[in-house]
Amino acid sequence: MPPFDPELSAALEPLGNGPREPVTPGNLAARQERDAATRPRPTAEDLRADGRFEVAELTVPGLRDGPDVTLVSVRPAGRKGPLPLLYYMHGGAMIMGNAWSVLPRILREWVLPLDMAVISVEYRLAPRTRYPGPLEDCYAGLLRATGHAGELGIDADRVIVGGKSAGGGLAAALALLVRDRGGPGILGQLLLCPMLDDRGHTFSSHQMSGLGMWDLISHETAWKALLGDGYGAADLPPYAAPARATDLSGLPPAFIDVGSAEMFRDEDVAYANAIWQAGGQAELHVWPGAYHGFDGLAPQAAISKDAREARTRWLRRLLAHSRSTRSTEPRTGEPRAPGAKAVDIASPSGEW
């Protein structure tokens, strides 16, 4: 196995050197209850940070008879003009996590330094909601946010979808879905150690299983919770597991990063390569000696700082380029590809 970075290895020591308890179908409900009870969930008042940010929790109608979706919208206080938007999906292997916990770091690292807004999506979790429910939640929120850009003070021509781990997989799937449904234009996709492949057949998925923060048993449990009977099916749609996509053309520029010492390494590298082979743009970083979620567990490590700086540089460059050239992509609701299906983003009467 690739050796762990020394600083990252030291951060694992308090967790113990033995194998960590995997997530299984038998303990999944208990693990979800524990996560809901212990994972941070800052309130709107917490996020306002003594008036530095404007915070709103929005409820938007779901699609395809789905329930309402909660969006947490945050922007720098006092900024009235349209701001670029990071539309973000949280991590948690599709079975854990919440939209609020990820926001303090995003506000600190991107919203203030880059003068942008963020919307974090509270999508439904598996196995209570299986594919395509979580992805449809994210799509419903994106349609409503871009369709009401003026009310939210965001620039519908400068929307970046992003996420980490399972959220990165959702962001990649959302970019594919938007392309194929003719949805709103997306400026870029920020994919942080994305969870892309349900099959668990890459070399790294076996090489790094149980080393660091994830293993094949947990991986299989999470994917089965999301896909149900569709798990492992030969005809699984790419929107369910983006690594299954055979056509990655026509996608917005991507930033993909992953550790060299984590299970998702090979599927993430392959996804970047497939984007290049399709004629697209992707910036790929493979952080040496990094395991899954390394920058969250060891934020002060030198390599964690390098990773954060690389992500910020990409965002800053993408936004600067969009300001100087103004996108030539189709505007909200216009088809992006021949044969794309039209999408109705009209607001039902009396609803936001």
mmCIF file of C-alpha atoms in Angstrom:
data_model
loop_
_atom_site.group_PDB
_atom_site.id
_atom_site.type_symbol
_atom_site.label_atom_id
_atom_site.label_comp_id
_atom_site.label_asym_id
_atom_site.label_seq_id
_atom_site.Cartn_x
_atom_site.Cartn_y
_atom_site.Cartn_z
ATOM 1 C CA MET A 1 0.000 0.000 0.000
ATOM 2 C CA PRO A 2 1.152 3.586 -0.507
ATOM 3 C CA PRO A 3 2.425 4.873 2.850
ATOM 4 C CA PHE A 4 0.361 7.456 4.678
ATOM 5 C CA ASP A 5 1.703 10.976 4.918
ATOM 6 C CA PRO A 6 3.391 11.204 8.380
ATOM 7 C CA GLU A 7 1.166 14.035 9.625
ATOM 8 C CA LEU A 8 -1.953 12.266 8.408
ATOM 9 C CA SER A 9 -0.833 8.995 9.973
ATOM 10 C CA ALA A 10 -0.385 10.744 13.319
ATOM 11 C CA ALA A 11 -3.958 12.030 13.108
ATOM 12 C CA LEU A 12 -5.221 8.438 12.846
ATOM 13 C CA GLU A 13 -3.425 7.270 15.995
ATOM 14 C CA PRO A 14 -6.069 8.506 18.471
ATOM 15 C CA LEU A 15 -8.631 6.440 16.565
ATOM 16 C CA GLY A 16 -6.625 3.270 17.126
ATOM 17 C CA ASN A 17 -4.546 1.217 14.740
ATOM 18 C CA GLY A 18 -6.878 -1.766 14.581
ATOM 19 C CA PRO A 19 -9.643 -2.265 12.035
ATOM 20 C CA ARG A 20 -12.609 0.038 12.507
ATOM 21 C CA GLU A 21 -16.096 -1.352 12.806
ATOM 22 C CA PRO A 22 -17.531 -1.500 9.299
ATOM 23 C CA VAL A 23 -21.020 -0.333 8.451
ATOM 24 C CA THR A 24 -23.212 -3.375 7.817
ATOM 25 C CA PRO A 25 -26.908 -3.854 7.083
ATOM 26 C CA GLY A 26 -27.265 -5.048 10.664
ATOM 27 C CA ASN A 27 -25.803 -1.948 12.330
ATOM 28 C CA LEU A 28 -26.761 0.654 9.729
ATOM 29 C CA ALA A 29 -29.790 1.994 11.603
ATOM 30 C CA ALA A 30 -27.791 2.363 14.816
ATOM 31 C CA ARG A 31 -24.957 4.098 12.973
ATOM 32 C CA GLN A 32 -27.412 6.505 11.389
ATOM 33 C CA GLU A 33 -28.963 7.298 14.757
ATOM 34 C CA ARG A 34 -25.527 7.934 16.242
ATOM 35 C CA ASP A 35 -24.544 10.158 13.339
ATOM 36 C CA ALA A 36 -27.739 12.193 13.612
ATOM 37 C CA ALA A 37 -27.140 12.658 17.340
ATOM 38 C CA THR A 38 -23.436 13.528 17.204
ATOM 39 C CA ARG A 39 -22.701 15.220 13.890
ATOM 40 C CA PRO A 40 -22.611 19.027 14.213
ATOM 41 C CA ARG A 41 -25.734 20.817 13.037
ATOM 42 C CA PRO A 42 -25.190 24.573 13.413
ATOM 43 C CA THR A 43 -28.297 26.717 13.622
ATOM 44 C CA ALA A 44 -29.058 29.661 11.361
ATOM 45 C CA GLU A 45 -27.942 31.943 14.179
ATOM 46 C CA ASP A 46 -24.646 30.059 14.454
ATOM 47 C CA LEU A 47 -24.081 30.424 10.719
ATOM 48 C CA ARG A 48 -24.781 34.160 10.766
ATOM 49 C CA ALA A 49 -21.531 34.505 12.749
ATOM 50 C CA ASP A 50 -22.356 37.805 14.466
ATOM 51 C CA GLY A 51 -23.837 39.304 11.335
ATOM 52 C CA ARG A 52 -21.166 38.387 8.803
ATOM 53 C CA PHE A 53 -23.570 36.206 6.797
ATOM 54 C CA GLU A 54 -27.195 36.241 5.710
ATOM 55 C CA VAL A 55 -28.796 32.830 6.208
ATOM 56 C CA ALA A 56 -32.102 31.450 4.976
ATOM 57 C CA GLU A 57 -33.564 27.961 5.176
ATOM 58 C CA LEU A 58 -35.742 27.497 2.100
ATOM 59 C CA THR A 59 -38.315 24.832 1.332
ATOM 60 C CA VAL A 60 -38.864 24.010 -2.328
ATOM 61 C CA PRO A 61 -41.257 21.520 -3.970
ATOM 62 C CA GLY A 62 -39.810 18.165 -4.908
ATOM 63 C CA LEU A 63 -39.983 16.641 -8.363
ATOM 64 C CA ARG A 64 -41.747 13.500 -9.553
ATOM 65 C CA ASP A 65 -44.119 13.455 -6.562
ATOM 66 C CA GLY A 66 -41.192 13.763 -4.170
ATOM 67 C CA PRO A 67 -41.506 15.625 -0.860
ATOM 68 C CA ASP A 68 -40.360 19.185 -0.314
ATOM 69 C CA VAL A 69 -36.601 19.763 -0.243
ATOM 70 C CA THR A 70 -34.791 21.944 2.273
ATOM 71 C CA LEU A 71 -32.027 24.244 1.028
ATOM 72 C CA VAL A 72 -29.735 26.206 3.338
ATOM 73 C CA SER A 73 -28.759 29.448 1.592
ATOM 74 C CA VAL A 74 -25.885 31.596 2.905
ATOM 75 C CA ARG A 75 -24.221 34.711 1.473
ATOM 76 C CA PRO A 76 -21.959 37.473 2.788
ATOM 77 C CA ALA A 77 -24.002 40.089 4.625
ATOM 78 C CA GLY A 78 -24.674 43.357 2.829
ATOM 79 C CA ARG A 79 -23.926 42.086 -0.686
ATOM 80 C CA LYS A 80 -26.843 43.011 -2.956
ATOM 81 C CA GLY A 81 -25.519 42.230 -6.410
ATOM 82 C CA PRO A 82 -25.810 38.804 -8.040
ATOM 83 C CA LEU A 83 -23.129 36.502 -6.641
ATOM 84 C CA PRO A 84 -21.701 33.297 -8.087
ATOM 85 C CA LEU A 85 -23.163 30.233 -6.388
ATOM 86 C CA LEU A 86 -21.633 27.052 -5.022
ATOM 87 C CA TYR A 87 -24.457 24.509 -4.993
ATOM 88 C CA TYR A 88 -23.181 21.919 -2.523
ATOM 89 C CA MET A 89 -24.016 18.325 -1.576
ATOM 90 C CA HIS A 90 -22.719 16.993 1.753
ATOM 91 C CA GLY A 91 -20.859 13.718 2.236
ATOM 92 C CA GLY A 92 -21.774 10.700 4.354
ATOM 93 C CA ALA A 93 -21.834 7.745 1.918
ATOM 94 C CA MET A 94 -25.468 8.550 0.983
ATOM 95 C CA ILE A 95 -26.524 7.172 4.376
ATOM 96 C CA MET A 96 -25.386 9.888 6.814
ATOM 97 C CA GLY A 97 -24.638 13.609 7.092
ATOM 98 C CA ASN A 98 -26.649 16.813 6.904
ATOM 99 C CA ALA A 99 -26.704 20.053 4.943
ATOM 100 C CA TRP A 100 -25.756 22.270 7.889
ATOM 101 C CA SER A 101 -22.596 20.591 9.187
ATOM 102 C CA VAL A 102 -20.498 21.368 6.103
ATOM 103 C CA LEU A 103 -21.278 25.078 6.004
ATOM 104 C CA PRO A 104 -18.894 26.656 8.577
ATOM 105 C CA ARG A 105 -15.875 25.432 6.658
ATOM 106 C CA ILE A 106 -17.306 26.445 3.284
ATOM 107 C CA LEU A 107 -18.097 29.928 4.590
ATOM 108 C CA ARG A 108 -14.599 30.329 5.972
ATOM 109 C CA GLU A 109 -12.696 28.945 2.996
ATOM 110 C CA TRP A 110 -14.739 30.083 -0.013
ATOM 111 C CA VAL A 111 -17.789 32.260 0.599
ATOM 112 C CA LEU A 112 -15.940 35.176 2.203
ATOM 113 C CA PRO A 113 -12.591 34.956 0.333
ATOM 114 C CA LEU A 114 -14.243 34.504 -3.083
ATOM 115 C CA ASP A 115 -17.305 36.696 -2.486
ATOM 116 C CA MET A 116 -19.805 34.020 -3.436
ATOM 117 C CA ALA A 117 -23.001 32.445 -2.146
ATOM 118 C CA VAL A 118 -23.574 28.830 -1.164
ATOM 119 C CA ILE A 119 -26.651 26.634 -1.093
ATOM 120 C CA SER A 120 -26.360 23.318 0.759
ATOM 121 C CA VAL A 121 -28.936 20.638 -0.022
ATOM 122 C CA GLU A 122 -30.646 18.463 2.591
ATOM 123 C CA TYR A 123 -31.245 15.485 0.302
ATOM 124 C CA ARG A 124 -32.966 12.342 1.568
ATOM 125 C CA LEU A 125 -30.751 9.517 2.804
ATOM 126 C CA ALA A 126 -30.694 5.817 1.938
ATOM 127 C CA PRO A 127 -32.008 3.235 2.590
ATOM 128 C CA ARG A 128 -35.194 5.063 3.526
ATOM 129 C CA THR A 129 -34.946 6.808 0.160
ATOM 130 C CA ARG A 130 -33.260 4.933 -2.651
ATOM 131 C CA TYR A 131 -31.988 6.136 -6.023
ATOM 132 C CA PRO A 132 -33.165 8.290 -7.738
ATOM 133 C CA GLY A 133 -34.724 10.091 -4.769
ATOM 134 C CA PRO A 134 -31.606 11.834 -3.381
ATOM 135 C CA LEU A 135 -30.485 12.955 -6.833
ATOM 136 C CA GLU A 136 -33.963 14.219 -7.725
ATOM 137 C CA ASP A 137 -33.906 16.249 -4.490
ATOM 138 C CA CYS A 138 -30.666 17.884 -5.597
ATOM 139 C CA TYR A 139 -32.011 18.521 -9.084
ATOM 140 C CA ALA A 140 -35.254 20.025 -7.753
ATOM 141 C CA GLY A 141 -33.278 22.437 -5.579
ATOM 142 C CA LEU A 142 -30.993 23.430 -8.435
ATOM 143 C CA LEU A 143 -33.903 24.148 -10.770
ATOM 144 C CA ARG A 144 -35.670 26.245 -8.179
ATOM 145 C CA ALA A 145 -32.540 28.151 -7.131
ATOM 146 C CA THR A 146 -31.540 29.054 -10.680
ATOM 147 C CA GLY A 147 -35.146 29.764 -11.667
ATOM 148 C CA HIS A 148 -35.372 32.264 -8.779
ATOM 149 C CA ALA A 149 -31.841 33.613 -9.087
ATOM 150 C CA GLY A 150 -32.992 37.229 -8.894
ATOM 151 C CA GLU A 151 -34.782 36.666 -5.586
ATOM 152 C CA LEU A 152 -31.743 34.908 -4.140
ATOM 153 C CA GLY A 153 -29.233 37.429 -5.464
ATOM 154 C CA ILE A 154 -27.254 34.829 -7.389
ATOM 155 C CA ASP A 155 -25.871 34.821 -10.903
ATOM 156 C CA ALA A 156 -27.548 31.950 -12.762
ATOM 157 C CA ASP A 157 -24.709 31.964 -15.306
ATOM 158 C CA ARG A 158 -22.091 31.252 -12.636
ATOM 159 C CA VAL A 159 -23.285 28.204 -10.720
ATOM 160 C CA ILE A 160 -20.784 25.577 -9.607
ATOM 161 C CA VAL A 161 -22.006 22.211 -8.322
ATOM 162 C CA GLY A 162 -19.823 20.553 -5.743
ATOM 163 C CA GLY A 163 -19.568 18.032 -2.973
ATOM 164 C CA LYS A 164 -17.311 15.710 -1.051
ATOM 165 C CA SER A 165 -17.333 11.904 -1.056
ATOM 166 C CA ALA A 166 -20.990 10.900 -1.597
ATOM 167 C CA GLY A 167 -21.718 14.580 -2.215
ATOM 168 C CA GLY A 168 -19.037 14.606 -4.903
ATOM 169 C CA GLY A 169 -20.726 11.639 -6.540
ATOM 170 C CA LEU A 170 -24.051 13.469 -6.428
ATOM 171 C CA ALA A 171 -22.437 16.571 -7.946
ATOM 172 C CA ALA A 172 -21.020 14.483 -10.800
ATOM 173 C CA ALA A 173 -24.393 12.793 -11.321
ATOM 174 C CA LEU A 174 -26.134 16.162 -11.231
ATOM 175 C CA ALA A 175 -23.849 17.494 -13.976
ATOM 176 C CA LEU A 176 -24.738 14.475 -16.129
ATOM 177 C CA LEU A 177 -28.453 14.864 -15.411
ATOM 178 C CA VAL A 178 -28.450 18.582 -16.196
ATOM 179 C CA ARG A 179 -26.685 17.907 -19.489
ATOM 180 C CA ASP A 180 -29.118 15.203 -20.540
ATOM 181 C CA ARG A 181 -32.331 16.899 -19.377
ATOM 182 C CA GLY A 182 -31.376 20.267 -20.798
ATOM 183 C CA GLY A 183 -31.379 21.872 -17.371
ATOM 184 C CA PRO A 184 -29.702 25.072 -16.187
ATOM 185 C CA GLY A 185 -26.163 25.803 -17.311
ATOM 186 C CA ILE A 186 -23.390 24.835 -14.888
ATOM 187 C CA LEU A 187 -20.067 26.663 -14.791
ATOM 188 C CA GLY A 188 -18.034 23.896 -13.142
ATOM 189 C CA GLN A 189 -18.094 20.821 -10.933
ATOM 190 C CA LEU A 190 -16.029 20.575 -7.742
ATOM 191 C CA LEU A 191 -15.605 16.856 -6.992
ATOM 192 C CA LEU A 192 -13.734 16.166 -3.747
ATOM 193 C CA CYS A 193 -12.782 12.473 -3.328
ATOM 194 C CA PRO A 194 -16.064 11.629 -5.079
ATOM 195 C CA MET A 195 -17.872 8.315 -4.543
ATOM 196 C CA LEU A 196 -18.525 7.286 -8.144
ATOM 197 C CA ASP A 197 -18.471 3.508 -8.615
ATOM 198 C CA ASP A 198 -20.768 0.945 -7.014
ATOM 199 C CA ARG A 199 -18.910 -2.082 -8.347
ATOM 200 C CA GLY A 200 -15.911 -2.142 -5.982
ATOM 201 C CA HIS A 201 -13.695 -3.728 -8.612
ATOM 202 C CA THR A 202 -10.833 -1.237 -8.854
ATOM 203 C CA PHE A 203 -7.377 -2.115 -7.598
ATOM 204 C CA SER A 204 -7.406 0.653 -4.979
ATOM 205 C CA SER A 205 -10.793 -0.404 -3.600
ATOM 206 C CA HIS A 206 -9.176 -3.697 -2.534
ATOM 207 C CA GLN A 207 -5.664 -2.401 -1.867
ATOM 208 C CA MET A 208 -6.851 0.237 0.621
ATOM 209 C CA SER A 209 -9.892 -1.498 2.124
ATOM 210 C CA GLY A 210 -9.893 -1.082 5.899
ATOM 211 C CA LEU A 211 -6.876 1.199 5.863
ATOM 212 C CA GLY A 212 -7.712 4.757 6.768
ATOM 213 C CA MET A 213 -11.369 5.680 7.043
ATOM 214 C CA TRP A 214 -13.367 3.256 4.811
ATOM 215 C CA ASP A 215 -13.566 -0.373 3.755
ATOM 216 C CA LEU A 216 -15.264 -2.614 1.204
ATOM 217 C CA ILE A 217 -17.898 -3.875 3.640
ATOM 218 C CA SER A 218 -19.028 -0.320 4.441
ATOM 219 C CA HIS A 219 -18.749 0.584 0.764
ATOM 220 C CA GLU A 220 -21.015 -2.293 -0.270
ATOM 221 C CA THR A 221 -23.490 -1.537 2.517
ATOM 222 C CA ALA A 222 -23.821 2.090 1.435
ATOM 223 C CA TRP A 223 -24.276 1.309 -2.243
ATOM 224 C CA LYS A 224 -26.824 -1.441 -1.530
ATOM 225 C CA ALA A 225 -28.722 0.953 0.719
ATOM 226 C CA LEU A 226 -28.903 3.460 -2.137
ATOM 227 C CA LEU A 227 -29.526 1.116 -5.066
ATOM 228 C CA GLY A 228 -31.508 -1.760 -3.572
ATOM 229 C CA ASP A 229 -32.155 -4.398 -6.210
ATOM 230 C CA GLY A 230 -30.293 -2.249 -8.740
ATOM 231 C CA TYR A 231 -26.972 -2.821 -6.968
ATOM 232 C CA GLY A 232 -24.451 -4.286 -9.407
ATOM 233 C CA ALA A 233 -26.921 -4.356 -12.320
ATOM 234 C CA ALA A 234 -25.315 -4.232 -15.740
ATOM 235 C CA ASP A 235 -27.766 -1.581 -16.918
ATOM 236 C CA LEU A 236 -27.468 0.744 -13.900
ATOM 237 C CA PRO A 237 -27.914 4.355 -15.098
ATOM 238 C CA PRO A 238 -24.856 6.616 -14.911
ATOM 239 C CA TYR A 239 -26.873 9.050 -12.778
ATOM 240 C CA ALA A 240 -26.888 6.362 -10.058
ATOM 241 C CA ALA A 241 -23.118 5.743 -10.249
ATOM 242 C CA PRO A 242 -21.286 8.221 -12.524
ATOM 243 C CA ALA A 243 -18.389 5.816 -13.119
ATOM 244 C CA ARG A 244 -20.864 3.826 -15.230
ATOM 245 C CA ALA A 245 -21.143 6.702 -17.740
ATOM 246 C CA THR A 246 -19.885 5.915 -21.234
ATOM 247 C CA ASP A 247 -20.320 9.481 -22.532
ATOM 248 C CA LEU A 248 -18.657 12.273 -20.561
ATOM 249 C CA SER A 249 -18.756 14.816 -23.353
ATOM 250 C CA GLY A 250 -20.427 18.184 -22.951
ATOM 251 C CA LEU A 251 -19.783 18.484 -19.223
ATOM 252 C CA PRO A 252 -18.594 21.617 -17.418
ATOM 253 C CA PRO A 253 -14.935 21.829 -16.304
ATOM 254 C CA ALA A 254 -14.197 19.584 -13.339
ATOM 255 C CA PHE A 255 -11.870 19.743 -10.372
ATOM 256 C CA ILE A 256 -11.229 16.253 -8.990
ATOM 257 C CA ASP A 257 -9.019 15.457 -6.037
ATOM 258 C CA VAL A 258 -8.394 12.232 -4.145
ATOM 259 C CA GLY A 259 -5.749 10.649 -1.939
ATOM 260 C CA SER A 260 -3.201 8.162 -3.226
ATOM 261 C CA ALA A 261 -3.915 5.982 -0.172
ATOM 262 C CA GLU A 262 -7.699 5.683 -0.338
ATOM 263 C CA MET A 263 -10.205 3.329 -1.887
ATOM 264 C CA PHE A 264 -11.677 5.888 -4.301
ATOM 265 C CA ARG A 265 -8.307 6.688 -5.925
ATOM 266 C CA ASP A 266 -8.596 4.596 -9.083
ATOM 267 C CA GLU A 267 -12.245 5.384 -9.870
ATOM 268 C CA ASP A 268 -11.601 9.116 -9.477
ATOM 269 C CA VAL A 269 -8.482 9.056 -11.645
ATOM 270 C CA ALA A 270 -10.390 7.048 -14.261
ATOM 271 C CA TYR A 271 -13.223 9.589 -14.229
ATOM 272 C CA ALA A 272 -10.823 12.461 -14.888
ATOM 273 C CA ASN A 273 -9.225 10.464 -17.684
ATOM 274 C CA ALA A 274 -12.612 9.718 -19.242
ATOM 275 C CA ILE A 275 -13.446 13.443 -19.230
ATOM 276 C CA TRP A 276 -10.167 14.175 -21.052
ATOM 277 C CA GLN A 277 -10.830 11.383 -23.551
ATOM 278 C CA ALA A 278 -14.233 12.938 -24.250
ATOM 279 C CA GLY A 279 -12.597 16.287 -24.990
ATOM 280 C CA GLY A 280 -13.498 17.931 -21.687
ATOM 281 C CA GLN A 281 -11.583 19.817 -19.023
ATOM 282 C CA ALA A 282 -10.574 18.304 -15.699
ATOM 283 C CA GLU A 283 -7.973 19.313 -13.139
ATOM 284 C CA LEU A 284 -6.866 16.239 -11.187
ATOM 285 C CA HIS A 285 -4.940 16.170 -7.907
ATOM 286 C CA VAL A 286 -3.840 12.905 -6.290
ATOM 287 C CA TRP A 287 -2.519 13.824 -2.859
ATOM 288 C CA PRO A 288 0.391 11.537 -1.896
ATOM 289 C CA GLY A 289 -0.161 9.535 1.267
ATOM 290 C CA ALA A 290 -3.669 10.918 1.795
ATOM 291 C CA TYR A 291 -6.565 8.751 2.946
ATOM 292 C CA HIS A 292 -10.291 9.442 2.547
ATOM 293 C CA GLY A 293 -11.352 12.644 4.278
ATOM 294 C CA PHE A 294 -7.785 13.481 5.284
ATOM 295 C CA ASP A 295 -8.205 17.247 5.334
ATOM 296 C CA GLY A 296 -11.120 17.025 7.742
ATOM 297 C CA LEU A 297 -9.319 14.749 10.187
ATOM 298 C CA ALA A 298 -5.978 16.563 9.962
ATOM 299 C CA PRO A 299 -6.766 20.135 8.831
ATOM 300 C CA GLN A 300 -3.409 21.548 9.983
ATOM 301 C CA ALA A 301 -1.291 19.030 8.069
ATOM 302 C CA ALA A 302 0.774 20.597 5.294
ATOM 303 C CA ILE A 303 -0.831 18.428 2.631
ATOM 304 C CA SER A 304 -4.313 19.392 3.854
ATOM 305 C CA LYS A 305 -3.412 23.057 3.495
ATOM 306 C CA ASP A 306 -2.055 22.389 -0.004
ATOM 307 C CA ALA A 307 -5.304 20.639 -0.968
ATOM 308 C CA ARG A 308 -7.456 23.510 0.288
ATOM 309 C CA GLU A 309 -5.308 26.050 -1.546
ATOM 310 C CA ALA A 310 -5.529 24.074 -4.806
ATOM 311 C CA ARG A 311 -9.329 23.941 -4.594
ATOM 312 C CA THR A 312 -9.553 27.651 -3.863
ATOM 313 C CA ARG A 313 -7.195 28.524 -6.724
ATOM 314 C CA TRP A 314 -9.350 26.508 -9.139
ATOM 315 C CA LEU A 315 -12.535 28.204 -7.969
ATOM 316 C CA ARG A 316 -10.943 31.646 -8.162
ATOM 317 C CA ARG A 317 -9.602 30.979 -11.661
ATOM 318 C CA LEU A 318 -12.928 29.614 -12.891
ATOM 319 C CA LEU A 319 -14.847 32.593 -11.517
ATOM 320 C CA ALA A 320 -12.338 35.100 -12.867
ATOM 321 C CA HIS A 321 -12.529 33.559 -16.316
ATOM 322 C CA SER A 322 -16.324 33.644 -16.237
ATOM 323 C CA ARG A 323 -16.256 37.341 -15.354
ATOM 324 C CA SER A 324 -13.913 38.199 -18.184
ATOM 325 C CA THR A 325 -15.579 36.178 -20.928
ATOM 326 C CA ARG A 326 -19.198 35.747 -19.734
ATOM 327 C CA SER A 327 -20.333 32.229 -20.471
ATOM 328 C CA THR A 328 -21.547 31.280 -23.940
ATOM 329 C CA GLU A 329 -23.416 28.270 -22.512
ATOM 330 C CA PRO A 330 -27.216 28.174 -22.869
ATOM 331 C CA ARG A 331 -29.072 30.110 -20.228
ATOM 332 C CA THR A 332 -31.328 28.602 -17.565
ATOM 333 C CA GLY A 333 -33.891 26.172 -18.933
ATOM 334 C CA GLU A 334 -32.539 26.126 -22.523
ATOM 335 C CA PRO A 335 -31.476 22.784 -24.001
ATOM 336 C CA ARG A 336 -27.752 22.080 -23.768
ATOM 337 C CA ALA A 337 -27.618 19.252 -26.273
ATOM 338 C CA PRO A 338 -29.523 18.091 -29.354
ATOM 339 C CA GLY A 339 -32.567 16.121 -28.340
ATOM 340 C CA ALA A 340 -32.434 17.222 -24.704
ATOM 341 C CA LYS A 341 -35.787 17.211 -22.953
ATOM 342 C CA ALA A 342 -37.285 20.534 -21.914
ATOM 343 C CA VAL A 343 -37.607 21.170 -18.188
ATOM 344 C CA ASP A 344 -40.448 23.145 -16.637
ATOM 345 C CA ILE A 345 -39.078 25.280 -13.811
ATOM 346 C CA ALA A 346 -42.165 27.433 -13.344
ATOM 347 C CA SER A 347 -43.047 28.085 -9.724
ATOM 348 C CA PRO A 348 -46.413 26.714 -8.589
ATOM 349 C CA SER A 349 -48.697 29.470 -7.409
ATOM 350 C CA GLY A 350 -48.064 30.533 -3.848
ATOM 351 C CA GLU A 351 -44.782 28.621 -3.481
ATOM 352 C CA TRP A 352 -41.233 29.910 -3.495
#
